[in-house]
Amino acid sequence: MVIQVIYDVACPVCLRAIQLVTFREETFRSSGVASTVQLSPWPSGAAEDVLRGVAGPGRPASLKQKVWAKLPSGLILPENQDDPMRLIYEMEYLAFVRLPTASMLARVDGVALLPLQRARQNAQASVPRWWSSPESLRLCATALKEENFAVLDGFLPEEVCQALAEGAKRSRPSMVRGATGAAARVSPGQDLAKVLNQPSRGDVVKFADEGQMPGCQDFLDALDALVDALKTSDSVEVSVRHRLSCVDWANSAMFAIYPGGASRYIKHVDNTLGTDGRRLTAVLYLNRDWCEQDGGCLRIFEPTMQSCQVKRDIEPLWNRLVVFWSTQEVPHEVLSSYKDRLAVSVWFIDGAESLRSREPFERLFSPKLRCLGDRRQCLLKAAKNEDERAVLAALPLEATHGFSEAERRRLARLFGWRTEEDVQRELDTAQDRAIRSALEKALQGGQTPAEAFGVKAFAPKKPLHFEIVDDEIMMRERPKFGLAD
Ligand SMILES: O=C(O)CCC(=O)C(=O)O
Ligand SMILES: [Fe+2]
């Protein structure tokens, strides 16, 4: 269970990357973590031995000027010489991720899975929406409150699932690589291929405009009914109703296929900074006869992104709906998938949060965003005060053209729009900044990793933790899940 790393010994850039990898291994070792990498210089017999096990397109034509790695899952990280952070992220993962104990699993299943499975069994077979009973809604809300997610098996009528799955299969040729936040922000002329080439997210996706995909309208109707019931039913825990009270919008359904070959989506939070408006994530899985060897579980972690403690791995089973908070409570990942894995996701959006930043604000005025109620009423409901309400009452509802710069300036002032950078700056600690600047120095090669990091300050007593936020590598002191637990 180690990462095999092969590097060109004659290449100074490779050697610098390997220096950083070794430095990281040393900080692990100082806190008692077993080895996470096996380094093989190239050319050598050892390197050839590793490569012999790699068939097909994963096999590099040459290792000249490369740092190449093979993860235990079989996934290949082909180019790590200029930026070894992804490799180091994988080392971190092997070193620190903790699987749940039996008692943790029993606790989680006893709230988020089993009671809902029992409720479904108890419901009459003739009730297609078994989850809409007051008792089921109560259980779903309790699961969200206590464990931040809920699993609803048998969510849709069989024929709707069938239609969704067949439609997805048919439109597969028109699906495109799922973009991470960083990829979405790439501007024309920048190297999009380079960003998308990262194996952090391996799915192909298609957003379905309403009615466009078979079965989609029925799926959205059912999902909207669930969310509406969670917002309004008396049997739902007050805090959950409250968290959903301004969740009056939803985007179109995203069909995603992870095409086997160890494709996956690394650990992330959907709404990282709590600014993009997304409040609840709903994912429907459509995979018949899924078994353990197929991989592809949705892995949910304990809050927050800092946590390395797994809460539950959820199999992507046929007609299984998972709902979870889109925010820091639910870091999650899609584990490497070894055959086609189909899921349809919808994000439910909070109007009040959306009003506070430009893009989410403007999205509320896009016809592409579905409103679950009356658009104007939902906007007014999300406002904080009379001034805001007055402006929202007068804006054209479908500003397909977007807003003018002058209008944006006025709105920014009134609604206190904040950029992601503003929020990130507030969240960054002095230590985050120090670590980032040390990383830069080590990567540029002006200093050794030990010098750049100031080993006295960080090692050996304080193992560092890398995480990826929106494709950017952050490094922090690990607060909780060290070896001591
Ligand atoms: O397919 C899944 O299980 C989750 C996918 C996901 O996390 C995402 O698209 O943000
Ligand atoms: Fe996600």
CSV table of C-alpha atoms in Angstrom, one decimal, residues 40-373:
chain,number,residue,atom,x,y,z
A,40,SER,CA,12.9,4.4,-7.7
A,41,PRO,CA,15.5,6.4,-9.7
A,42,TRP,CA,15.4,6.0,-13.4
A,43,PRO,CA,17.0,4.4,-15.2
A,44,SER,CA,17.3,1.4,-12.9
A,45,GLY,CA,16.1,-2.2,-12.7
A,46,ALA,CA,13.7,-1.2,-9.8
A,47,ALA,CA,12.1,1.4,-12.1
A,48,GLU,CA,11.7,-1.2,-14.8
A,49,ASP,CA,10.1,-3.6,-12.3
A,50,VAL,CA,7.4,-1.0,-11.4
A,51,LEU,CA,6.7,-0.1,-15.0
A,52,ARG,CA,6.3,-3.8,-16.0
A,53,GLY,CA,3.1,-3.8,-14.1
A,54,VAL,CA,1.6,-0.9,-16.0
A,55,ALA,CA,-0.1,-1.7,-19.2
A,56,GLY,CA,-1.8,0.4,-21.9
A,57,PRO,CA,-2.0,4.2,-22.1
A,58,GLY,CA,-0.8,4.6,-18.5
A,59,ARG,CA,2.6,3.4,-19.4
A,60,PRO,CA,4.9,6.4,-20.1
A,61,ALA,CA,6.9,6.4,-23.3
A,62,SER,CA,9.9,7.9,-21.5
A,63,LEU,CA,10.7,9.0,-18.0
A,64,LYS,CA,13.1,11.6,-19.2
A,65,GLN,CA,12.7,14.8,-17.0
A,66,LYS,CA,9.7,13.2,-15.3
A,67,VAL,CA,8.5,12.4,-11.8
A,68,TRP,CA,5.9,9.7,-12.4
A,69,ALA,CA,3.8,8.0,-9.8
A,70,LYS,CA,1.4,5.0,-9.5
A,71,LEU,CA,-1.1,5.1,-6.6
A,72,PRO,CA,-2.2,1.9,-4.8
A,73,SER,CA,-5.5,2.3,-6.5
A,74,GLY,CA,-3.8,1.9,-9.9
A,75,LEU,CA,-4.3,5.6,-10.8
A,76,ILE,CA,-1.3,7.2,-12.5
A,77,LEU,CA,0.0,10.6,-11.7
A,78,PRO,CA,2.1,11.2,-14.8
A,79,GLU,CA,3.8,14.6,-14.3
A,80,ASN,CA,4.8,15.7,-10.8
A,81,GLN,CA,8.1,17.3,-11.5
A,82,ASP,CA,7.1,21.0,-11.7
A,83,ASP,CA,4.4,20.7,-9.0
A,84,PRO,CA,4.6,17.7,-6.7
A,85,MET,CA,1.8,18.9,-4.5
A,86,ARG,CA,-0.7,16.4,-5.8
A,87,LEU,CA,1.6,13.6,-5.2
A,88,ILE,CA,2.2,14.9,-1.7
A,89,TYR,CA,-1.6,15.2,-1.2
A,90,GLU,CA,-1.8,11.4,-2.0
A,91,MET,CA,1.0,10.8,0.5
A,92,GLU,CA,-1.0,12.7,3.1
A,93,TYR,CA,-4.0,10.7,2.3
A,94,LEU,CA,-2.3,7.4,2.8
A,95,ALA,CA,-0.7,8.6,6.0
A,96,PHE,CA,-3.6,10.2,7.7
A,97,VAL,CA,-7.0,9.1,6.5
A,98,ARG,CA,-8.8,7.1,9.2
A,99,LEU,CA,-11.5,4.6,8.5
A,100,PRO,CA,-14.5,4.6,10.9
A,101,THR,CA,-14.5,2.1,13.8
A,102,ALA,CA,-17.3,-0.4,14.1
A,103,SER,CA,-19.0,1.7,16.8
A,104,MET,CA,-18.8,4.9,14.7
A,105,LEU,CA,-20.4,3.0,11.8
A,106,ALA,CA,-23.1,1.7,14.0
A,107,ARG,CA,-23.8,5.3,15.2
A,108,VAL,CA,-23.9,6.7,11.7
A,109,ASP,CA,-26.0,3.9,10.2
A,110,GLY,CA,-28.4,4.0,13.1
A,111,VAL,CA,-29.3,7.6,12.2
A,112,ALA,CA,-28.7,8.1,8.5
A,113,LEU,CA,-29.4,4.8,6.8
A,114,LEU,CA,-31.2,2.1,8.8
A,115,PRO,CA,-34.3,4.0,10.1
A,116,LEU,CA,-35.0,5.2,6.6
A,117,GLN,CA,-34.6,1.7,5.2
A,118,ARG,CA,-37.1,0.5,7.9
A,119,ALA,CA,-39.5,3.3,7.1
A,120,ARG,CA,-39.4,2.3,3.4
A,121,GLN,CA,-40.1,-1.4,4.2
A,122,ASN,CA,-43.0,-0.4,6.4
A,123,ALA,CA,-44.6,1.8,3.8
A,124,GLN,CA,-47.1,0.2,1.6
A,125,ALA,CA,-45.7,-1.0,-1.8
A,126,SER,CA,-48.4,1.0,-3.5
A,127,VAL,CA,-47.0,4.3,-2.1
A,128,PRO,CA,-44.5,5.4,-4.7
A,129,ARG,CA,-43.2,8.3,-2.7
A,130,TRP,CA,-42.6,6.3,0.6
A,131,TRP,CA,-40.3,9.1,1.8
A,132,SER,CA,-43.1,11.7,1.8
A,133,SER,CA,-44.7,10.4,5.0
A,134,PRO,CA,-44.3,12.6,8.1
A,135,GLU,CA,-42.3,9.9,9.8
A,136,SER,CA,-39.9,9.4,6.9
A,137,LEU,CA,-39.4,13.2,6.6
A,138,ARG,CA,-38.7,13.4,10.3
A,139,LEU,CA,-36.1,10.6,10.0
A,140,CYS,CA,-34.5,12.3,7.0
A,141,ALA,CA,-34.3,15.6,8.8
A,142,THR,CA,-32.8,13.9,11.9
A,143,ALA,CA,-30.2,12.3,9.7
A,144,LEU,CA,-29.3,15.6,8.2
A,145,LYS,CA,-29.2,17.3,11.6
A,146,GLU,CA,-27.2,14.6,13.4
A,147,GLU,CA,-24.9,13.2,10.7
A,148,ASN,CA,-25.2,15.8,7.9
A,149,PHE,CA,-26.5,13.4,5.3
A,150,ALA,CA,-29.3,11.0,4.6
A,151,VAL,CA,-29.7,8.0,2.3
A,152,LEU,CA,-33.1,7.3,0.7
A,153,ASP,CA,-33.2,4.0,-1.2
A,154,GLY,CA,-35.9,3.4,-3.8
A,155,PHE,CA,-36.4,7.1,-4.3
A,156,LEU,CA,-38.0,7.0,-7.7
A,157,PRO,CA,-40.4,4.7,-9.6
A,158,GLU,CA,-38.4,2.1,-11.5
A,159,GLU,CA,-39.4,3.3,-14.9
A,160,VAL,CA,-38.1,6.8,-14.2
A,161,CYS,CA,-34.7,5.4,-13.2
A,162,GLN,CA,-34.7,3.3,-16.3
A,163,ALA,CA,-35.4,6.4,-18.5
A,164,LEU,CA,-32.7,8.4,-16.7
A,165,ALA,CA,-30.1,5.7,-17.1
A,166,GLU,CA,-30.9,5.1,-20.8
A,167,GLY,CA,-31.0,8.8,-21.6
A,168,ALA,CA,-27.6,9.3,-19.9
A,169,LYS,CA,-26.1,6.4,-21.8
A,170,ARG,CA,-27.4,7.8,-25.1
A,171,SER,CA,-26.0,11.3,-24.4
A,172,ARG,CA,-22.6,10.1,-23.3
A,173,PRO,CA,-20.9,11.2,-26.5
A,174,SER,CA,-21.9,14.8,-25.8
A,175,MET,CA,-20.6,14.8,-22.2
A,176,VAL,CA,-17.6,16.9,-21.3
A,177,ARG,CA,-15.0,16.6,-18.6
A,178,GLY,CA,-16.3,17.7,-15.2
A,179,ALA,CA,-14.6,21.0,-14.3
A,180,THR,CA,-13.3,21.8,-10.9
A,181,GLY,CA,-13.6,25.4,-9.6
A,182,ALA,CA,-10.1,26.2,-10.8
A,183,ALA,CA,-10.8,24.9,-14.3
A,184,ALA,CA,-14.1,26.8,-14.5
A,185,ARG,CA,-12.1,30.0,-13.8
A,186,VAL,CA,-9.5,29.5,-16.5
A,187,SER,CA,-9.8,32.3,-18.9
A,188,PRO,CA,-9.4,32.0,-22.7
A,189,GLY,CA,-5.8,31.6,-23.7
A,190,GLN,CA,-4.9,29.9,-20.4
A,191,ASP,CA,-4.0,26.3,-20.5
A,192,LEU,CA,-7.3,24.6,-19.8
A,193,ALA,CA,-6.0,21.2,-20.9
A,194,LYS,CA,-3.3,21.4,-18.2
A,195,VAL,CA,-5.9,22.1,-15.5
A,196,LEU,CA,-8.3,19.4,-16.7
A,197,ASN,CA,-5.5,16.9,-17.1
A,198,GLN,CA,-5.2,16.7,-13.3
A,199,PRO,CA,-6.7,13.4,-12.1
A,200,SER,CA,-8.5,15.2,-9.2
A,201,ARG,CA,-11.8,14.8,-11.0
A,202,GLY,CA,-12.4,12.1,-13.6
A,203,ASP,CA,-16.0,12.3,-14.6
A,204,VAL,CA,-17.7,13.4,-17.8
A,205,VAL,CA,-20.8,15.5,-17.3
A,206,LYS,CA,-23.8,17.0,-19.0
A,207,PHE,CA,-26.2,19.5,-17.5
A,208,ALA,CA,-29.8,18.8,-18.5
A,209,ASP,CA,-32.0,21.7,-19.2
A,210,GLU,CA,-35.5,21.0,-18.0
A,211,GLY,CA,-37.3,18.3,-19.9
A,212,GLN,CA,-34.3,17.7,-22.1
A,213,MET,CA,-33.3,14.4,-20.7
A,214,PRO,CA,-35.8,11.5,-20.5
A,215,GLY,CA,-37.0,11.0,-16.9
A,216,CYS,CA,-35.4,14.2,-15.8
A,217,GLN,CA,-38.7,16.2,-15.2
A,218,ASP,CA,-40.1,13.3,-13.0
A,219,PHE,CA,-36.8,13.2,-11.0
A,220,LEU,CA,-36.8,17.0,-10.5
A,221,ASP,CA,-40.5,16.9,-9.5
A,222,ALA,CA,-39.8,14.2,-6.9
A,223,LEU,CA,-36.7,16.0,-5.6
A,224,ASP,CA,-38.4,19.4,-5.3
A,225,ALA,CA,-41.3,17.7,-3.5
A,226,LEU,CA,-38.8,16.3,-1.0
A,227,VAL,CA,-37.1,19.6,-0.4
A,228,ASP,CA,-40.4,21.4,-0.1
A,229,ALA,CA,-41.6,18.9,2.4
A,230,LEU,CA,-38.4,19.2,4.4
A,231,LYS,CA,-38.9,23.0,4.4
A,232,THR,CA,-42.5,22.9,5.5
A,233,SER,CA,-43.5,19.7,7.3
A,234,ASP,CA,-44.3,19.9,11.0
A,235,SER,CA,-42.6,16.6,11.6
A,236,VAL,CA,-39.3,18.1,10.5
A,237,GLU,CA,-36.8,19.3,13.1
A,238,VAL,CA,-36.9,23.1,13.4
A,239,SER,CA,-33.2,23.7,12.7
A,240,VAL,CA,-33.4,21.8,9.4
A,241,ARG,CA,-36.5,23.7,8.4
A,242,HIS,CA,-34.7,26.9,9.3
A,243,ARG,CA,-31.6,26.0,7.3
A,244,LEU,CA,-33.8,25.3,4.2
A,245,SER,CA,-36.1,28.3,4.7
A,246,CYS,CA,-34.5,30.4,1.9
A,247,VAL,CA,-33.6,27.4,-0.3
A,248,ASP,CA,-35.9,28.3,-3.1
A,249,TRP,CA,-33.7,27.7,-6.1
A,250,ALA,CA,-32.0,24.8,-7.7
A,251,ASN,CA,-29.8,24.3,-10.7
A,252,SER,CA,-30.4,21.9,-13.6
A,253,ALA,CA,-29.6,18.2,-13.1
A,254,MET,CA,-26.0,17.3,-13.7
A,255,PHE,CA,-25.5,13.8,-15.2
A,256,ALA,CA,-22.1,12.5,-14.4
A,257,ILE,CA,-20.3,9.3,-15.5
A,258,TYR,CA,-17.1,8.2,-14.0
A,259,PRO,CA,-15.8,6.0,-16.8
A,260,GLY,CA,-13.9,3.3,-14.8
A,261,GLY,CA,-10.1,3.2,-15.0
A,262,ALA,CA,-9.8,4.4,-11.3
A,263,SER,CA,-11.5,7.7,-12.2
A,264,ARG,CA,-12.6,9.6,-9.1
A,265,TYR,CA,-13.1,13.0,-7.5
A,266,ILE,CA,-10.7,13.9,-4.7
A,267,LYS,CA,-11.8,15.1,-1.3
A,268,HIS,CA,-13.7,18.5,-1.5
A,269,VAL,CA,-16.5,20.5,-0.2
A,270,ASP,CA,-19.1,21.6,-2.8
A,271,ASN,CA,-19.6,25.1,-1.4
A,272,THR,CA,-16.1,25.6,0.1
A,273,LEU,CA,-16.3,29.1,1.4
A,274,GLY,CA,-20.0,29.1,2.1
A,275,THR,CA,-20.5,31.9,-0.5
A,276,ASP,CA,-21.7,30.3,-3.7
A,277,GLY,CA,-25.3,29.8,-2.4
A,278,ARG,CA,-25.4,26.0,-2.5
A,279,ARG,CA,-27.0,24.6,0.6
A,280,LEU,CA,-28.1,21.0,-0.1
A,281,THR,CA,-26.6,18.5,-2.5
A,282,ALA,CA,-28.8,15.7,-3.8
A,283,VAL,CA,-27.2,12.8,-5.8
A,284,LEU,CA,-29.2,9.9,-7.3
A,285,TYR,CA,-27.1,6.8,-8.2
A,286,LEU,CA,-28.1,4.6,-11.2
A,287,ASN,CA,-25.8,1.6,-11.1
A,288,ARG,CA,-27.2,-1.9,-11.2
A,289,ASP,CA,-25.4,-4.8,-9.6
A,290,TRP,CA,-22.7,-2.6,-8.1
A,291,CYS,CA,-20.3,-4.5,-6.0
A,292,GLU,CA,-17.4,-3.8,-3.7
A,293,GLN,CA,-14.7,-4.5,-6.4
A,294,ASP,CA,-16.2,-1.8,-8.6
A,295,GLY,CA,-15.1,0.9,-6.0
A,296,GLY,CA,-16.7,4.2,-6.6
A,297,CYS,CA,-18.2,4.8,-3.2
A,298,LEU,CA,-19.1,8.3,-2.1
A,299,ARG,CA,-16.8,8.8,0.9
A,300,ILE,CA,-18.2,11.2,3.5
A,301,PHE,CA,-15.8,12.7,6.0
A,302,GLU,CA,-16.5,14.2,9.4
A,303,PRO,CA,-16.6,18.0,9.3
A,304,THR,CA,-14.5,20.0,8.3
A,305,MET,CA,-12.0,19.9,5.3
A,306,GLN,CA,-9.4,19.5,8.1
A,307,SER,CA,-10.8,16.2,9.1
A,308,CYS,CA,-9.2,12.9,8.0
A,309,GLN,CA,-11.8,10.8,9.7
A,310,VAL,CA,-14.1,9.0,7.3
A,311,LYS,CA,-17.7,8.9,8.4
A,312,ARG,CA,-19.2,6.5,5.9
A,313,ASP,CA,-18.5,5.1,2.5
A,314,ILE,CA,-21.8,5.0,0.5
A,315,GLU,CA,-22.2,2.5,-2.4
A,316,PRO,CA,-23.6,4.2,-5.5
A,317,LEU,CA,-26.5,1.8,-5.8
A,318,TRP,CA,-29.4,1.8,-8.3
A,319,ASN,CA,-32.2,4.2,-7.3
A,320,ARG,CA,-30.4,5.4,-4.2
A,321,LEU,CA,-30.6,9.1,-3.3
A,322,VAL,CA,-28.1,10.7,-1.0
A,323,VAL,CA,-28.8,14.2,0.3
A,324,PHE,CA,-26.1,16.2,2.3
A,325,TRP,CA,-25.2,19.7,3.2
A,326,SER,CA,-23.1,21.4,0.5
A,327,THR,CA,-21.0,23.2,3.1
A,328,GLN,CA,-18.0,22.5,5.3
A,329,GLU,CA,-19.9,19.9,7.3
A,330,VAL,CA,-19.6,17.4,4.5
A,331,PRO,CA,-16.2,17.0,2.9
A,332,HIS,CA,-16.5,14.2,0.5
A,333,GLU,CA,-14.9,12.3,-2.3
A,334,VAL,CA,-15.7,9.8,-5.0
A,335,LEU,CA,-13.4,6.8,-4.6
A,336,SER,CA,-11.7,5.3,-7.6
A,337,SER,CA,-14.2,3.7,-9.8
A,338,TYR,CA,-13.4,0.6,-11.8
A,339,LYS,CA,-16.4,0.5,-14.1
A,340,ASP,CA,-18.9,3.1,-15.4
A,341,ARG,CA,-20.6,4.9,-12.5
A,342,LEU,CA,-23.6,7.0,-13.2
A,343,ALA,CA,-25.0,9.7,-10.9
A,344,VAL,CA,-27.4,12.6,-11.3
A,345,SER,CA,-26.8,15.6,-9.0
A,346,VAL,CA,-28.9,18.6,-8.2
A,347,TRP,CA,-27.8,21.5,-5.9
A,348,PHE,CA,-30.4,23.4,-4.0
A,349,ILE,CA,-29.6,27.0,-3.5
A,350,ASP,CA,-30.1,29.5,-0.7
A,351,GLY,CA,-31.4,32.9,-1.9
A,352,ALA,CA,-30.2,34.8,1.1
A,353,GLU,CA,-26.6,33.6,0.7
A,354,SER,CA,-26.7,34.1,-3.0
A,355,LEU,CA,-27.5,37.8,-2.7
A,356,ARG,CA,-24.1,38.5,-0.9
A,357,SER,CA,-21.8,37.9,-3.9
A,358,ARG,CA,-21.9,38.9,-7.5
A,359,GLU,CA,-22.0,35.6,-9.4
A,360,PRO,CA,-24.6,33.9,-7.2
A,361,PHE,CA,-26.7,37.1,-7.2
A,362,GLU,CA,-26.7,37.3,-10.9
A,363,ARG,CA,-27.5,33.6,-11.2
A,364,LEU,CA,-30.8,34.2,-9.4
A,365,PHE,CA,-31.8,36.2,-12.4
A,366,SER,CA,-30.8,33.6,-14.9
A,367,PRO,CA,-33.6,31.6,-16.5
A,368,LYS,CA,-31.4,28.5,-16.2
A,369,LEU,CA,-31.7,28.5,-12.4
A,370,ARG,CA,-35.0,26.9,-11.4
A,371,CYS,CA,-37.0,28.7,-8.8
A,372,LEU,CA,-39.1,26.4,-6.6
A,373,GLY,CA,-41.7,29.1,-6.1
